[in-house]
Amino acid sequence: MVIEERRYDPLVSLLVAAGLAVWVLWQPELVREMAWPWRTALVGLGVWALGAAFFRPVAMGRGEGALWRLTATPWSRAALWGFALLLVLRRLLG
């Protein structure tokens, strides 16, 4: 049962990453209006989180390896949800 639930985890991450990517493309002022240090940190987090989420299904299909270990770590998935939370807070707080 646990194995079946984990099969959908890459799909959820991929859909969230795609949604965030479209949202940032649609409203770039979420990131553009920030100060340089914060913007640089947010862009770095976004690149890692979205890149790992998009690459995770490919890495899982190839099996065990260095890239699979990097994309399957809990902090990699936490980075995606943290990036999403930061964008939502940024939108809500102005």
PDB file of C-alpha atoms in Angstrom:
ATOM      1  CA  MET A   1       0.000   0.000   0.000  1.00  0.00           C
ATOM      2  CA  VAL A   2       2.804   2.449   0.823  1.00  0.00           C
ATOM      3  CA  ILE A   3       4.563   1.684  -2.460  1.00  0.00           C
ATOM      4  CA  GLU A   4       1.412   2.482  -4.444  1.00  0.00           C
ATOM      5  CA  GLU A   5       0.978   5.820  -2.673  1.00  0.00           C
ATOM      6  CA  ARG A   6       4.578   6.799  -3.451  1.00  0.00           C
ATOM      7  CA  ARG A   7       3.974   6.207  -7.186  1.00  0.00           C
ATOM      8  CA  TYR A   8       1.870   9.379  -7.311  1.00  0.00           C
ATOM      9  CA  ASP A   9       4.324  11.520  -5.360  1.00  0.00           C
ATOM     10  CA  PRO A  10       6.418  12.437  -8.459  1.00  0.00           C
ATOM     11  CA  LEU A  11       3.243  13.301 -10.339  1.00  0.00           C
ATOM     12  CA  VAL A  12       2.070  15.646  -7.591  1.00  0.00           C
ATOM     13  CA  SER A  13       5.508  17.284  -7.448  1.00  0.00           C
ATOM     14  CA  LEU A  14       5.548  17.643 -11.212  1.00  0.00           C
ATOM     15  CA  LEU A  15       2.100  19.251 -11.298  1.00  0.00           C
ATOM     16  CA  VAL A  16       2.956  21.655  -8.466  1.00  0.00           C
ATOM     17  CA  ALA A  17       6.218  22.602 -10.189  1.00  0.00           C
ATOM     18  CA  ALA A  18       4.438  23.191 -13.490  1.00  0.00           C
ATOM     19  CA  GLY A  19       1.814  25.327 -11.779  1.00  0.00           C
ATOM     20  CA  LEU A  20       4.437  27.395  -9.972  1.00  0.00           C
ATOM     21  CA  ALA A  21       6.452  27.871 -13.155  1.00  0.00           C
ATOM     22  CA  VAL A  22       3.400  29.132 -15.025  1.00  0.00           C
ATOM     23  CA  TRP A  23       2.435  31.377 -12.108  1.00  0.00           C
ATOM     24  CA  VAL A  24       5.897  32.982 -11.936  1.00  0.00           C
ATOM     25  CA  LEU A  25       5.859  33.478 -15.721  1.00  0.00           C
ATOM     26  CA  TRP A  26       2.373  34.985 -15.528  1.00  0.00           C
ATOM     27  CA  GLN A  27       3.198  37.310 -12.612  1.00  0.00           C
ATOM     28  CA  PRO A  28       6.946  37.985 -12.586  1.00  0.00           C
ATOM     29  CA  GLU A  29       6.463  40.943 -10.242  1.00  0.00           C
ATOM     30  CA  LEU A  30       6.246  38.431  -7.366  1.00  0.00           C
ATOM     31  CA  VAL A  31      10.002  38.064  -7.647  1.00  0.00           C
ATOM     32  CA  ARG A  32      10.996  41.186  -9.582  1.00  0.00           C
ATOM     33  CA  GLU A  33       9.921  43.680  -6.907  1.00  0.00           C
ATOM     34  CA  MET A  34      12.048  42.120  -4.162  1.00  0.00           C
ATOM     35  CA  ALA A  35      15.410  43.451  -3.005  1.00  0.00           C
ATOM     36  CA  TRP A  36      18.449  41.873  -4.670  1.00  0.00           C
ATOM     37  CA  PRO A  37      19.567  39.595  -1.799  1.00  0.00           C
ATOM     38  CA  TRP A  38      16.054  38.212  -1.306  1.00  0.00           C
ATOM     39  CA  ARG A  39      15.460  37.895  -5.022  1.00  0.00           C
ATOM     40  CA  THR A  40      18.713  36.003  -5.526  1.00  0.00           C
ATOM     41  CA  ALA A  41      17.882  33.593  -2.713  1.00  0.00           C
ATOM     42  CA  LEU A  42      14.340  33.049  -4.003  1.00  0.00           C
ATOM     43  CA  VAL A  43      15.538  32.467  -7.563  1.00  0.00           C
ATOM     44  CA  GLY A  44      18.133  29.962  -6.333  1.00  0.00           C
ATOM     45  CA  LEU A  45      15.540  28.105  -4.293  1.00  0.00           C
ATOM     46  CA  GLY A  46      13.131  28.152  -7.224  1.00  0.00           C
ATOM     47  CA  VAL A  47      15.699  26.813  -9.667  1.00  0.00           C
ATOM     48  CA  TRP A  48      16.552  23.946  -7.347  1.00  0.00           C
ATOM     49  CA  ALA A  49      12.970  23.152  -6.351  1.00  0.00           C
ATOM     50  CA  LEU A  50      11.460  23.311  -9.837  1.00  0.00           C
ATOM     51  CA  GLY A  51      14.414  21.599 -11.486  1.00  0.00           C
ATOM     52  CA  ALA A  52      14.380  18.719  -9.016  1.00  0.00           C
ATOM     53  CA  ALA A  53      10.601  18.342  -9.310  1.00  0.00           C
ATOM     54  CA  PHE A  54      10.746  18.239 -13.102  1.00  0.00           C
ATOM     55  CA  PHE A  55      13.689  15.822 -13.102  1.00  0.00           C
ATOM     56  CA  ARG A  56      12.388  13.490 -10.375  1.00  0.00           C
ATOM     57  CA  PRO A  57      10.174  11.279 -12.610  1.00  0.00           C
ATOM     58  CA  VAL A  58      13.080  10.800 -15.020  1.00  0.00           C
ATOM     59  CA  ALA A  59      15.480   9.940 -12.210  1.00  0.00           C
ATOM     60  CA  MET A  60      13.035   7.490 -10.650  1.00  0.00           C
ATOM     61  CA  GLY A  61      12.617   5.741 -13.997  1.00  0.00           C
ATOM     62  CA  ARG A  62      16.362   5.210 -14.278  1.00  0.00           C
ATOM     63  CA  GLY A  63      16.664   3.683 -10.814  1.00  0.00           C
ATOM     64  CA  GLU A  64      19.332   4.034  -8.176  1.00  0.00           C
ATOM     65  CA  GLY A  65      21.989   6.612  -8.890  1.00  0.00           C
ATOM     66  CA  ALA A  66      23.397   9.913  -7.733  1.00  0.00           C
ATOM     67  CA  LEU A  67      20.708  12.008  -9.417  1.00  0.00           C
ATOM     68  CA  TRP A  68      17.962   9.765  -8.076  1.00  0.00           C
ATOM     69  CA  ARG A  69      19.329  10.163  -4.554  1.00  0.00           C
ATOM     70  CA  LEU A  70      19.470  13.959  -4.909  1.00  0.00           C
ATOM     71  CA  THR A  71      15.925  14.297  -6.218  1.00  0.00           C
ATOM     72  CA  ALA A  72      14.385  11.736  -3.861  1.00  0.00           C
ATOM     73  CA  THR A  73      15.626  13.329  -0.656  1.00  0.00           C
ATOM     74  CA  PRO A  74      12.988  14.795   1.659  1.00  0.00           C
ATOM     75  CA  TRP A  75      14.622  18.238   1.644  1.00  0.00           C
ATOM     76  CA  SER A  76      14.314  18.349  -2.141  1.00  0.00           C
ATOM     77  CA  ARG A  77      10.554  17.911  -1.884  1.00  0.00           C
ATOM     78  CA  ALA A  78      10.461  20.324   1.062  1.00  0.00           C
ATOM     79  CA  ALA A  79      12.208  22.933  -1.109  1.00  0.00           C
ATOM     80  CA  LEU A  80       9.363  22.731  -3.617  1.00  0.00           C
ATOM     81  CA  TRP A  81       6.690  23.212  -0.968  1.00  0.00           C
ATOM     82  CA  GLY A  82       8.758  25.958   0.695  1.00  0.00           C
ATOM     83  CA  PHE A  83       9.082  27.784  -2.619  1.00  0.00           C
ATOM     84  CA  ALA A  84       5.334  27.477  -3.163  1.00  0.00           C
ATOM     85  CA  LEU A  85       4.647  28.783   0.337  1.00  0.00           C
ATOM     86  CA  LEU A  86       6.977  31.759  -0.160  1.00  0.00           C
ATOM     87  CA  LEU A  87       5.252  32.686  -3.411  1.00  0.00           C
ATOM     88  CA  VAL A  88       1.797  32.413  -1.855  1.00  0.00           C
ATOM     89  CA  LEU A  89       2.857  34.521   1.136  1.00  0.00           C
ATOM     90  CA  ARG A  90       4.463  37.054  -1.176  1.00  0.00           C
ATOM     91  CA  ARG A  91       1.224  37.304  -3.149  1.00  0.00           C
ATOM     92  CA  LEU A  92      -0.982  37.592  -0.065  1.00  0.00           C
ATOM     93  CA  LEU A  93       1.197  40.100   1.798  1.00  0.00           C
ATOM     94  CA  GLY A  94       1.786  42.319  -1.201  1.00  0.00           C
TER      95      GLY A  94
END
